[in-house]
Coordinates of C-alpha atoms in Angstrom, one line a residue:
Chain A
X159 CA 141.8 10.1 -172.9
X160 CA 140.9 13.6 -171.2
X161 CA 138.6 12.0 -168.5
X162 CA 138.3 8.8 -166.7
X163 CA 135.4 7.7 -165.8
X164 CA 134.8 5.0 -162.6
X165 CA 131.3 4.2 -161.6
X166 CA 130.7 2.2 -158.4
X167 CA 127.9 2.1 -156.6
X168 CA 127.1 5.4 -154.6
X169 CA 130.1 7.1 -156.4
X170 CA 131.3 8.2 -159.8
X171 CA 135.0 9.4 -159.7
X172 CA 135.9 11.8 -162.8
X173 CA 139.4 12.1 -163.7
X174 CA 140.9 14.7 -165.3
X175 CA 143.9 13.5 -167.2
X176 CA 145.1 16.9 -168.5
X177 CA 147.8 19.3 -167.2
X178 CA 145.4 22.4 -167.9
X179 CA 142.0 22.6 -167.3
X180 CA 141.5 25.7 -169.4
X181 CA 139.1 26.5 -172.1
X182 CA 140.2 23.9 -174.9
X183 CA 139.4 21.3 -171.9
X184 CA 135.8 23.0 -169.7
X185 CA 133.3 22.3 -172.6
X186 CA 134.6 18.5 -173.0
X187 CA 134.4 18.3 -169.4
X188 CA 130.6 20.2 -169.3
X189 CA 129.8 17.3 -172.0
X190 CA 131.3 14.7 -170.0
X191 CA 129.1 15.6 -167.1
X192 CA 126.3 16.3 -169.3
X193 CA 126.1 12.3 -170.4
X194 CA 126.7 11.0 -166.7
X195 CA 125.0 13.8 -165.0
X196 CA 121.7 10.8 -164.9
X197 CA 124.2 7.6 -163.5
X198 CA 125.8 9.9 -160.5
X199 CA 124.2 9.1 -157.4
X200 CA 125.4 10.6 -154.1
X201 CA 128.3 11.5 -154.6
X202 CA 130.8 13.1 -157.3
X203 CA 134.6 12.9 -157.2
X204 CA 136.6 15.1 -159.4
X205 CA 140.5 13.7 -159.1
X206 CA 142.3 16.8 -159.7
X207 CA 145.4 15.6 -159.3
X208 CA 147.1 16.0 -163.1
X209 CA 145.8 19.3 -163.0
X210 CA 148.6 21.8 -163.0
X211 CA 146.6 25.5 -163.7
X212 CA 143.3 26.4 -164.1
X213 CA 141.7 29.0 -165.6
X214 CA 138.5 31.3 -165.3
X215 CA 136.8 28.6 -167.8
X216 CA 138.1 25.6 -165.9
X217 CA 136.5 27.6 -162.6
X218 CA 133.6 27.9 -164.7
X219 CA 133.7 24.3 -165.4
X220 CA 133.8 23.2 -161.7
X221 CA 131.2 25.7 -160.4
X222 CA 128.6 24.6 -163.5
X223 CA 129.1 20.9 -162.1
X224 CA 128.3 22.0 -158.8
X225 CA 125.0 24.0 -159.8
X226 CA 124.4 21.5 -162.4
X227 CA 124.5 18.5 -159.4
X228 CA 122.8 20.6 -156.8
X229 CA 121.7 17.7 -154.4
X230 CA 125.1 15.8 -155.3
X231 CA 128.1 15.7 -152.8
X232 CA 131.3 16.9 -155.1
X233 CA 134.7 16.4 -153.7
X234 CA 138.0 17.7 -155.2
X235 CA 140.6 14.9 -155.0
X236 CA 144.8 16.0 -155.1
X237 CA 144.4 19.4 -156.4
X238 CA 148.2 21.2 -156.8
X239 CA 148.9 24.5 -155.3
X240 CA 147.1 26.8 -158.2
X241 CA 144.1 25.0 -158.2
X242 CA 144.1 25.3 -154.7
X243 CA 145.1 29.2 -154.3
X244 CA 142.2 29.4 -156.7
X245 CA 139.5 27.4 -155.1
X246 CA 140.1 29.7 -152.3
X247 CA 140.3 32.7 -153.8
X248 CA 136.7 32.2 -155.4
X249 CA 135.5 30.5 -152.0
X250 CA 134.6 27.4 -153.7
X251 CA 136.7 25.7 -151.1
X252 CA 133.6 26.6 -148.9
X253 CA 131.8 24.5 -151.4
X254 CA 133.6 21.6 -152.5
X255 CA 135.9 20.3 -150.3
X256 CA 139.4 18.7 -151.4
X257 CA 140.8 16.1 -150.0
X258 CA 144.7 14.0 -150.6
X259 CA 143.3 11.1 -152.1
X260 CA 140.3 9.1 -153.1
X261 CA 140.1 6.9 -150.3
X262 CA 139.8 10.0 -147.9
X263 CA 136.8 11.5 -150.0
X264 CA 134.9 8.3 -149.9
X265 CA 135.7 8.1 -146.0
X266 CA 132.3 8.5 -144.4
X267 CA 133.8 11.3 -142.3
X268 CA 135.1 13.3 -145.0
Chain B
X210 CA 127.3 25.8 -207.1
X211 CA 124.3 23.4 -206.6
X212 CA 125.3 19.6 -207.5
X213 CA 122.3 19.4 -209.9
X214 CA 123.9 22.4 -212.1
X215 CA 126.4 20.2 -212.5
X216 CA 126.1 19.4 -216.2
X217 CA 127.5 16.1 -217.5
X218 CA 129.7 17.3 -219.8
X219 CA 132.9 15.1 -220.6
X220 CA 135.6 16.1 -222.4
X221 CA 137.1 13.1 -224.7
X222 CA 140.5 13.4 -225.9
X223 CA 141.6 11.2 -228.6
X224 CA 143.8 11.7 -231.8
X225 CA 142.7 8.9 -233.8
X226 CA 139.7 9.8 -235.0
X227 CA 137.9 6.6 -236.0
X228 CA 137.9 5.5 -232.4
X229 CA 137.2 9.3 -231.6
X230 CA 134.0 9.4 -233.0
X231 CA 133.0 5.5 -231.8
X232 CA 133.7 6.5 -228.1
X233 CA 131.7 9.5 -228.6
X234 CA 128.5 8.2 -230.0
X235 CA 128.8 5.5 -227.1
X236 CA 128.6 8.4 -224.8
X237 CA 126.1 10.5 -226.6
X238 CA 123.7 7.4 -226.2
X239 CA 124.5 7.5 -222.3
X240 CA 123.1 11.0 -222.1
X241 CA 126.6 12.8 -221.8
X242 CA 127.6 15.7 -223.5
X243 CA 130.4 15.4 -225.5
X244 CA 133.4 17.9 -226.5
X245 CA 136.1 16.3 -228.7
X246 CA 139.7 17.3 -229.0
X247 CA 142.5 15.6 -231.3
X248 CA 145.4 15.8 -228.7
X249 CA 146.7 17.5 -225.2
X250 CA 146.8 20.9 -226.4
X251 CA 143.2 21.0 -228.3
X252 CA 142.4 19.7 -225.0
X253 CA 143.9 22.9 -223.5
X254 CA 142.1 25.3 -225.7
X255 CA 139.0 23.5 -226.1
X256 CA 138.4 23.4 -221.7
X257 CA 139.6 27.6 -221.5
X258 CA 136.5 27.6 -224.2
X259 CA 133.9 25.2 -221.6
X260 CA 134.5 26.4 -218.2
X261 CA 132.1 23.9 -216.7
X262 CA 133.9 20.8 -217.7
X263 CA 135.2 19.1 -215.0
X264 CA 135.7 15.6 -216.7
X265 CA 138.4 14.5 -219.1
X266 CA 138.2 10.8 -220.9
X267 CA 141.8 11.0 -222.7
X268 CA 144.1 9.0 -224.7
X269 CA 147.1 8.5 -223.2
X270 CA 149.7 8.4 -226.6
X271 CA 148.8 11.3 -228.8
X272 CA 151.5 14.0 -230.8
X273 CA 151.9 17.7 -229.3
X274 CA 150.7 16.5 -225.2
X275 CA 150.1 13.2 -224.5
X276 CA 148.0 12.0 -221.9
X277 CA 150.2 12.3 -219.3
X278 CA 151.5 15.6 -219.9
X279 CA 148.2 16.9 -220.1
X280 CA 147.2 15.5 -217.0
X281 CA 150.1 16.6 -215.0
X282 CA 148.7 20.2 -216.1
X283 CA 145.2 19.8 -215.1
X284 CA 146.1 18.2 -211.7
X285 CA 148.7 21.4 -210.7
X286 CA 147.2 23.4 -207.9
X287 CA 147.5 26.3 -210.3
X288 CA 144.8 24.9 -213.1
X289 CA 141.9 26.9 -212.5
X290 CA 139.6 24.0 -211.6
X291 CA 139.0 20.6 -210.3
X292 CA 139.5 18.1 -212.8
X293 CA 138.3 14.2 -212.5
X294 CA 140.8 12.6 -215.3
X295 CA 140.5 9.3 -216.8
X296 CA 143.4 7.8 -218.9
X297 CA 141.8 5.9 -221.5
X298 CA 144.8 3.3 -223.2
X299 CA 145.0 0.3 -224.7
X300 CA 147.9 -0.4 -222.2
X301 CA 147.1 -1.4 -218.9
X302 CA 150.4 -2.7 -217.7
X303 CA 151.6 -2.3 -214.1
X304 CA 154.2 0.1 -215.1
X305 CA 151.8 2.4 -217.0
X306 CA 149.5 2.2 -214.3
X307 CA 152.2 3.5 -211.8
X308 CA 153.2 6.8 -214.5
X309 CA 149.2 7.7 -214.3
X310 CA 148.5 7.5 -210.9
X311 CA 151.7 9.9 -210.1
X312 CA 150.9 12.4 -212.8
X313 CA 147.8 12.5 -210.9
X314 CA 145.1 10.3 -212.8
X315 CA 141.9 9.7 -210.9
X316 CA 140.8 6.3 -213.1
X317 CA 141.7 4.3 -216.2
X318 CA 140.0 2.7 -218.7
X319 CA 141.4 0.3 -220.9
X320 CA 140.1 1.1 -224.8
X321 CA 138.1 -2.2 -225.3
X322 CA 136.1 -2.0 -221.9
X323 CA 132.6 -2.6 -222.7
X324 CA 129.9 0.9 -222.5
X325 CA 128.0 -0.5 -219.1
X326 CA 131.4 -0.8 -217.4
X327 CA 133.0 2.4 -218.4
X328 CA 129.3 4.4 -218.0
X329 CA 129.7 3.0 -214.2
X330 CA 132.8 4.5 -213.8
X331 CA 132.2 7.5 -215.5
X332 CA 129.3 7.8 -213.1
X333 CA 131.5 7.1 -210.5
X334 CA 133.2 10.1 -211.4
X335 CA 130.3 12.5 -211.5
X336 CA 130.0 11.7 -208.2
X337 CA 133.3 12.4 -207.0
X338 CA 133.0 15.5 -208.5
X339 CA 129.6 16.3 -207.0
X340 CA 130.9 15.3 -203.4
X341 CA 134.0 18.0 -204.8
X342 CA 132.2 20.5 -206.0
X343 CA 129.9 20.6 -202.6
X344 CA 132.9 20.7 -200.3
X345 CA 134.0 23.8 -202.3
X346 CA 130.6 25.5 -201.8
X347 CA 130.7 24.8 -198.3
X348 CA 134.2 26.5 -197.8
X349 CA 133.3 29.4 -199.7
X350 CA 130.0 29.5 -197.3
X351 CA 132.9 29.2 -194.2
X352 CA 134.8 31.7 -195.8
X353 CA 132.2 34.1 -195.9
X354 CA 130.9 33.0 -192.5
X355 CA 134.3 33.8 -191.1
X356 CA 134.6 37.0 -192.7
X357 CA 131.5 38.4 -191.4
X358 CA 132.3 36.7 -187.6
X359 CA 135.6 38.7 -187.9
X360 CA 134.4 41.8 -188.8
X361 CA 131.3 41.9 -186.2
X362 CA 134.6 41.0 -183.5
X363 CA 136.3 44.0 -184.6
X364 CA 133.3 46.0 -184.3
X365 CA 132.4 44.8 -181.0
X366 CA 135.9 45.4 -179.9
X367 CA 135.7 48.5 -180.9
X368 CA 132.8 49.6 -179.6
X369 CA 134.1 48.3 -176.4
X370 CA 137.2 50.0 -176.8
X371 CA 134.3 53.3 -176.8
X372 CA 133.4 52.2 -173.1
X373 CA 136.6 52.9 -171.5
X374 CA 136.6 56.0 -169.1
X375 CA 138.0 59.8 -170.7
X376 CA 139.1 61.1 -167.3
X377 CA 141.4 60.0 -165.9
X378 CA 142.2 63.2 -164.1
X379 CA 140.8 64.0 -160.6
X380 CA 141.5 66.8 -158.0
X381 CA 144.0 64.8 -156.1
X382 CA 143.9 61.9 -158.4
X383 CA 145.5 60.8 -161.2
X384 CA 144.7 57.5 -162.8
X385 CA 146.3 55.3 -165.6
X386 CA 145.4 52.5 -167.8
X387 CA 146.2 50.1 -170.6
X388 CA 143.4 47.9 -171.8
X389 CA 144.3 45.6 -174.5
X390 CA 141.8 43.3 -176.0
X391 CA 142.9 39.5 -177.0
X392 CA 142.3 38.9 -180.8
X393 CA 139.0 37.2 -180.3
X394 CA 137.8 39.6 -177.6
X395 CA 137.2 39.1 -173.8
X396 CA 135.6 40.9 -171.3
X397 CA 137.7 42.5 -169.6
X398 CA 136.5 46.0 -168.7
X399 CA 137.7 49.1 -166.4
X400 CA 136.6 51.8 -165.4
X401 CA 137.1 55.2 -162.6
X402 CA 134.5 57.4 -162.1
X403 CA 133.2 60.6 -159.9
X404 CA 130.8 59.8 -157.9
X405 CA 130.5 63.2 -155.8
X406 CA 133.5 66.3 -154.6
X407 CA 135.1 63.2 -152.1
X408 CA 134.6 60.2 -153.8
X409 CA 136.3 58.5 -156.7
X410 CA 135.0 54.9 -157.8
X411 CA 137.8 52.5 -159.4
X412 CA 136.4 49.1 -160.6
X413 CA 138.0 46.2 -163.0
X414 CA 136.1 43.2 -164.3
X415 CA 136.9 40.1 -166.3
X416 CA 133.7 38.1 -167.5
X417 CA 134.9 34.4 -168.4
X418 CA 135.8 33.4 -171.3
X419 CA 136.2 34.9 -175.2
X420 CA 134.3 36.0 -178.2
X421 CA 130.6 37.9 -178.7
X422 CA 129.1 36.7 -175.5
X423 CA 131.4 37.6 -173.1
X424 CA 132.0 40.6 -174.6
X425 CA 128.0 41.5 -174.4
X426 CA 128.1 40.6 -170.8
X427 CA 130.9 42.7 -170.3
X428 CA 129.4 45.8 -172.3
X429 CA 126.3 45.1 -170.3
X430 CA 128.0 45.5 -167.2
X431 CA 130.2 48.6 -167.9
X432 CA 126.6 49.9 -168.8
X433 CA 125.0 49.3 -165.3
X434 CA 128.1 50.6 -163.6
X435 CA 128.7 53.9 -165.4
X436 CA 125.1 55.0 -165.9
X437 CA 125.2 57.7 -163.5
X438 CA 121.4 59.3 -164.3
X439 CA 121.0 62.2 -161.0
X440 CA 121.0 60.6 -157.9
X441 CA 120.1 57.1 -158.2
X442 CA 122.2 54.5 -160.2
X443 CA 124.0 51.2 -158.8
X444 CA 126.6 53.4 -157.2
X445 CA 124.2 56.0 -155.5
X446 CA 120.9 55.8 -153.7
X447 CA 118.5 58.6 -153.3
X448 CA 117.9 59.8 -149.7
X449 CA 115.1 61.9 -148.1
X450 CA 117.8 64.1 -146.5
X451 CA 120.6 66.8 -147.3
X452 CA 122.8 65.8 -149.5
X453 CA 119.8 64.0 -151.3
X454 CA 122.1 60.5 -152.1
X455 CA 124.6 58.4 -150.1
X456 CA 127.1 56.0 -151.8
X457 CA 126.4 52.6 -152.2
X458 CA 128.9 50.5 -150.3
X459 CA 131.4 48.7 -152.6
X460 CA 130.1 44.7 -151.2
X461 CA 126.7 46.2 -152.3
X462 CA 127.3 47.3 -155.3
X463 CA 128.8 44.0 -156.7
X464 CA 125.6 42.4 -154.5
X465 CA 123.7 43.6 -156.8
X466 CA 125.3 43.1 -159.7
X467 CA 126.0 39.3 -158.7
X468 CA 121.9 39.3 -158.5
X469 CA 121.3 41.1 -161.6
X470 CA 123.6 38.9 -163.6
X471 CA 122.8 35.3 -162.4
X472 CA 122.9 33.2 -165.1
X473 CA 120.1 30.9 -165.8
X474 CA 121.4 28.6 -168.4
X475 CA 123.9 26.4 -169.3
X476 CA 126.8 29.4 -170.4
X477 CA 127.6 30.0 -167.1
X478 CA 129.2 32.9 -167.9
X479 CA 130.0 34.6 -164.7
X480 CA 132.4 37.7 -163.9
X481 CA 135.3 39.0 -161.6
X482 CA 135.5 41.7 -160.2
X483 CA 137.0 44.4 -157.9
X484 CA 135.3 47.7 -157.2
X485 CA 136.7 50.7 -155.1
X486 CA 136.2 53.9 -153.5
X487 CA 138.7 56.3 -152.4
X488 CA 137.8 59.6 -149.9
X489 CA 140.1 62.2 -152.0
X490 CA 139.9 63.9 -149.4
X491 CA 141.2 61.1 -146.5
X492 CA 143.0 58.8 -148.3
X493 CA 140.5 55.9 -147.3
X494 CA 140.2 53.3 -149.8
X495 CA 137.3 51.1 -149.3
X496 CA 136.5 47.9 -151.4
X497 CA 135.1 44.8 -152.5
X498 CA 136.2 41.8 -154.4
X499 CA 134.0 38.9 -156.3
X500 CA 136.8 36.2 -156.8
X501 CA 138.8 38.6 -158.2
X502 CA 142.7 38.2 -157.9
X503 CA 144.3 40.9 -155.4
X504 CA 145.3 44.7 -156.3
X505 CA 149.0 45.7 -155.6
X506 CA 149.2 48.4 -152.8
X507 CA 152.3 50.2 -154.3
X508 CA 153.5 52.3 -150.3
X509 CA 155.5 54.7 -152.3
X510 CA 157.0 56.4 -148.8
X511 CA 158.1 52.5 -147.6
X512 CA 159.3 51.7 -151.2
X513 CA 156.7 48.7 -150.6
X514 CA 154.4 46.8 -152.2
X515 CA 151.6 44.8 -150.5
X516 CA 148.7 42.5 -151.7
X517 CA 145.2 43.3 -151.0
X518 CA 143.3 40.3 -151.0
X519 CA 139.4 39.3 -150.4
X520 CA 138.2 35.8 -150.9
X521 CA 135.1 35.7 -152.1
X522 CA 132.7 34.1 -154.7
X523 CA 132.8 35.1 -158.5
X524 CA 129.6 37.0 -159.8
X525 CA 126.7 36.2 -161.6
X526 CA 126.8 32.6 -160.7
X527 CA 125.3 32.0 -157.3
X528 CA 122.6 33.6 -156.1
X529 CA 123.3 32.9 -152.0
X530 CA 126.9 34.6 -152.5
X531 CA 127.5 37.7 -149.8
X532 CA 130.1 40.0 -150.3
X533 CA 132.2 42.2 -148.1
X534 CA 133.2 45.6 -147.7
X535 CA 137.1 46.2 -146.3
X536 CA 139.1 49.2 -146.2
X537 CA 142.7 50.4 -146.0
X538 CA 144.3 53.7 -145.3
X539 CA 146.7 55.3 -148.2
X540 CA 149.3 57.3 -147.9
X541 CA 149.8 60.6 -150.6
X542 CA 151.6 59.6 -153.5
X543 CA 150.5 55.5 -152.6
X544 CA 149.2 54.0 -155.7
X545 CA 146.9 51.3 -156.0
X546 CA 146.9 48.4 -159.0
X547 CA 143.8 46.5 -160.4
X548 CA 144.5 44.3 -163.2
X549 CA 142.8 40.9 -164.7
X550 CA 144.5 37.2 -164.9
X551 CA 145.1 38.0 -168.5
X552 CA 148.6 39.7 -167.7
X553 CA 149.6 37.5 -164.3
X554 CA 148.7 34.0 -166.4
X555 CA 151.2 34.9 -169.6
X556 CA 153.3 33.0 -170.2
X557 CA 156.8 32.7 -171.7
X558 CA 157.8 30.0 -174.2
X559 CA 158.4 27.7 -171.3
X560 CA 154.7 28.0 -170.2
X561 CA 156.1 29.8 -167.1
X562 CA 153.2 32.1 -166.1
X563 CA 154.4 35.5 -165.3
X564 CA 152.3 35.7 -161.8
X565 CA 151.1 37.8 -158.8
X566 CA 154.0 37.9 -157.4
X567 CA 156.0 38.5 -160.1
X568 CA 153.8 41.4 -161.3
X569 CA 154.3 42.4 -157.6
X570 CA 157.9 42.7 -158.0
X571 CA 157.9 44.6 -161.5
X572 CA 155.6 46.8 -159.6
X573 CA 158.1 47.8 -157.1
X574 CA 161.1 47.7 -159.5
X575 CA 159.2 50.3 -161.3
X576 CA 158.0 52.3 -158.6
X577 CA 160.1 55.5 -159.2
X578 CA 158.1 56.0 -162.7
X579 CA 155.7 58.4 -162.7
X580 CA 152.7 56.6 -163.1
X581 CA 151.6 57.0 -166.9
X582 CA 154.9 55.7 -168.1
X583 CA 154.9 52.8 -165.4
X584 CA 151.2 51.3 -166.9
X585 CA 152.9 51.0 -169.9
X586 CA 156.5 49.5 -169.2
X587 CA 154.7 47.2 -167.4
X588 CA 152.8 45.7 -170.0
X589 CA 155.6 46.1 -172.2
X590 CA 158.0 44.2 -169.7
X591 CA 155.4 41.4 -169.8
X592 CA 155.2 41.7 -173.9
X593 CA 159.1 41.3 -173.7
X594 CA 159.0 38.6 -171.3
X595 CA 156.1 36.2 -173.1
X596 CA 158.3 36.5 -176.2
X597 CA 155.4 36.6 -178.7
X598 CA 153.2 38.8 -180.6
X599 CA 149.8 39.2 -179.1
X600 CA 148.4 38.2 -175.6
X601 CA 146.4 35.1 -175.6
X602 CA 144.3 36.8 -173.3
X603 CA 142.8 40.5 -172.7
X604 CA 145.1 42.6 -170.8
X605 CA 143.8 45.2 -168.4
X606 CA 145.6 47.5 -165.9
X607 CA 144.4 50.3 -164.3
X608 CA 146.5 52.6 -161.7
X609 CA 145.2 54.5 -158.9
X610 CA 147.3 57.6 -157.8
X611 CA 146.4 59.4 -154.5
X612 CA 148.4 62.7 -154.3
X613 CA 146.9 63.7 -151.0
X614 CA 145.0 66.4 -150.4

């Protein structure tokens, strides 16, 4: 599977299971959030973590989820050093923020 | 060819000819048309003379070509058409069976099976040939489709190949550039421009994404950039005052253009960017990014190469981003480097991406070229490097020189 999908409660946890997130990968990804766009509450967690580069159409992916979920919280979960570099390049670190793990997204501080 | 052109035409192949002419009156009285031939080779002649049959009922032990010569011919990928082939025998052993079905047989039909269960089956075949004869239509229709999709890529690739800047020649200046479009087209796009005695504009873009709608967006862009119409454009305002226009800062510029482009739908097609201006005159390079990756400050007198870096939000997706305007002071003979992922995110047959720092490095290894030959080596070191053909991605580079004044 490219995704994993949890559901609970005030949370939906999306999991990218792919070493790129490039353009074979953003418009499964757009569909993906497309179908669950209606079930996500408060708050969206993308787990990054398997994700070793991504590209302008991965950004593009991650930037349409955020306008597409406007009153959503997003959090980026255990991105690796390109995703990061490129977050912050693009300022979308301002945006979403990325925490080390799940637990520390959920945390009602975070 | 439209399924209910398909006639239902069978051609019956049978040397004896008592049971020739029984099998074909049964068929007649089904409503099938009926060609006869006495063995594998009339069966030859007789479908070169009826294109349009696509359905042989044969007799599998007959002199000259049997049955199963015959149908090895009509099932070889070089026969000129699809053929449904029934092997019509008296024997209907295991063994026999087995020898049909590897020369390529699609049904059999032992000689004494009653006419409502061989008309099923021949129906059955019809079908088959319909469902066929449809799926070749349709890859014809791709075929076509493709064709034309190619053709309008090369076109628009052209065409966009039309949009990149003549001079590259200014009093003090010299610029370079390679701009090589993937096979599907991107949208990258460069470009350096005039924009009064003291000021020379540099600018590089990379809209997201391949194919015809990046490549509009792109061509749209280059368009609002470059049209330079008197004193009032996207690079130049009008003023009430001696010299009658002031510059438009670089962070406003790509403002505007973040506003102008904002995309309302679900594309999300969005751009990079990094736009420049140099005083000829000073040396003063001052510029904006929109989540573009840094340019390579090559210090030519230091033998030094530095990133210049801005982080800041991509373009034509967010309608609250800002934008900032920095500066840096070069030195004659500095040059400055723009360039899009395509040629830092190569990769070699590893999947090891070539970089920004490794483009960094080649930049500096390079540095004593003069700068013509050094746009190219560098995107033929990369070539070399990646090992294969053709970039994946649109390659863009374009070189700032400032002589000094």
């Amino acid at each position: 599977m490219q995704f994993d999908i949890i559901e609970k409660g005030q949370y939906t946890i999306v999991q990218v299971n792919e070493g790129r997130f490039d353009a074979k990968l953003a418009p499964a990804f757009r569909e993906q959030l497309e179908q669950i766009k209606g079930n996500v509450r408060t708050h969206l967690v993308l787990d990054l973590g398997e994700v070793r580069f991504m590209d302008s159409s991965g950004l593009g992916a991650v930037m349409g989820a955020y306008k597409m979920l406007r009153n959503t919280k997003i959090s980026i979960v255990n991105p690796q050093k390109p995703v990061t570099d490129l977050l912050k390049l693009t300022r979308m670190d301002k945006l979403i923020l990325s925490h080390p793990t799940i637990e520390d997204a959920l945390a009602p501080t975070a | 060819m439209e399924a209910a052109a398909l006639t239902k035409e069978i051609l019956l192949v049978e040397d004896n000819k008592v049971m020739l002419m029984m099998m074909s009156q049964m068929l007649s009285s089904r409503g099938y048309r009926v060609v006869t031939a006495k063995h594998g080779l009339d069966a030859l002649t007789q479908l070169d003379s009826h294109p349009d049959i696509q359905f042989v009922l044969s007799d599998w032990m007959m002199p000259e070509l049997n049955g199963i010569e015959l149908c090895y011919q009509l099932k070889s990928a070089e026969y000129n058409r699809y053929i449904f082939f029934v092997l019509l025998s008296g024997r209907d052993d295991k063994e026999s069976i087995v020898e049909g079905i590897n020369a390529g047989a699609d049904d059999f039909v032992a000689k004494d099976t009653n006419i409502n269960e061989l008309d099923a089956r021949i129906k059955a075949g019809f079908r088959t040939l319909e469902l066929h004869n449809q799926l070749v239509a349709k890859n014809i229709e791709l075929d076509c489709a493709y064709a034309t999709i190619k053709q309008d890529l090369e076109s628009a690739s052209e065409l966009i190949q039309r949009m990149l800047p003549n001079q590259t020649r200014f009093k003090g200046v010299e610029i370079n550039y390679t701009h090589i479009p993937s096979a599907q087209i991107g949208g990258d796009m460069l470009g350096c421009m005039q924009l009064d005695e003291e000021h020379i504009a540099i600018y590089l873009f990379d809209v997201a994404g391949h194919g015809v709608a990046s490549a509009l967006m792109s061509f749209s862009i280059q368009q609002s950039i470059s049209s330079n119409s008197g004193t009032a454009s996207n690079v130049k305002r009008k003023k009430d005052t001696d010299p009658f226009y002031s510059l438009i800062e670089p962070s406003e510029v790509i403002a505007h253009l973040n506003q102008s482009y904002i995309s309302q739908d679900q594309n999300n097609l969005y751009f990079t960017m990094v736009y420049a201006v140099l005083n000829t005159k000073s040396g003063l390079l001052t510029y904006s990014f929109a989540g573009h990756p840094p340019m390579i400050w090559l210090q030519k007198s230091e033998s030094h190469c530095e990133f210049i870096a801005q982080d800041s939000f991509v373009a034509g997706m967010f309608d609250f981003a800002e934008y900032q305007t920095e500066q840096v002071q070069l030195k004659p003979n500095d040059r400055v480097f723009l360039y899009s992922d395509g040629i830092t995110e190569a990769e070699d047959q590893q999947k090891n991406q070539y970089s920004e720092v490794g483009l960094k490095q080649l930049v500096l290894a390079l540095s004593n070229q003069p700068g013509d030959t050094q746009t190219d080596t560098i995107v033929s070191t990369v070539s070399a490097w990646c090992g294969a053909a053709q970039f994946d991605d649109d390659i863009s580079l374009l070189v700032l020189e400032w002589q000094g004044e």
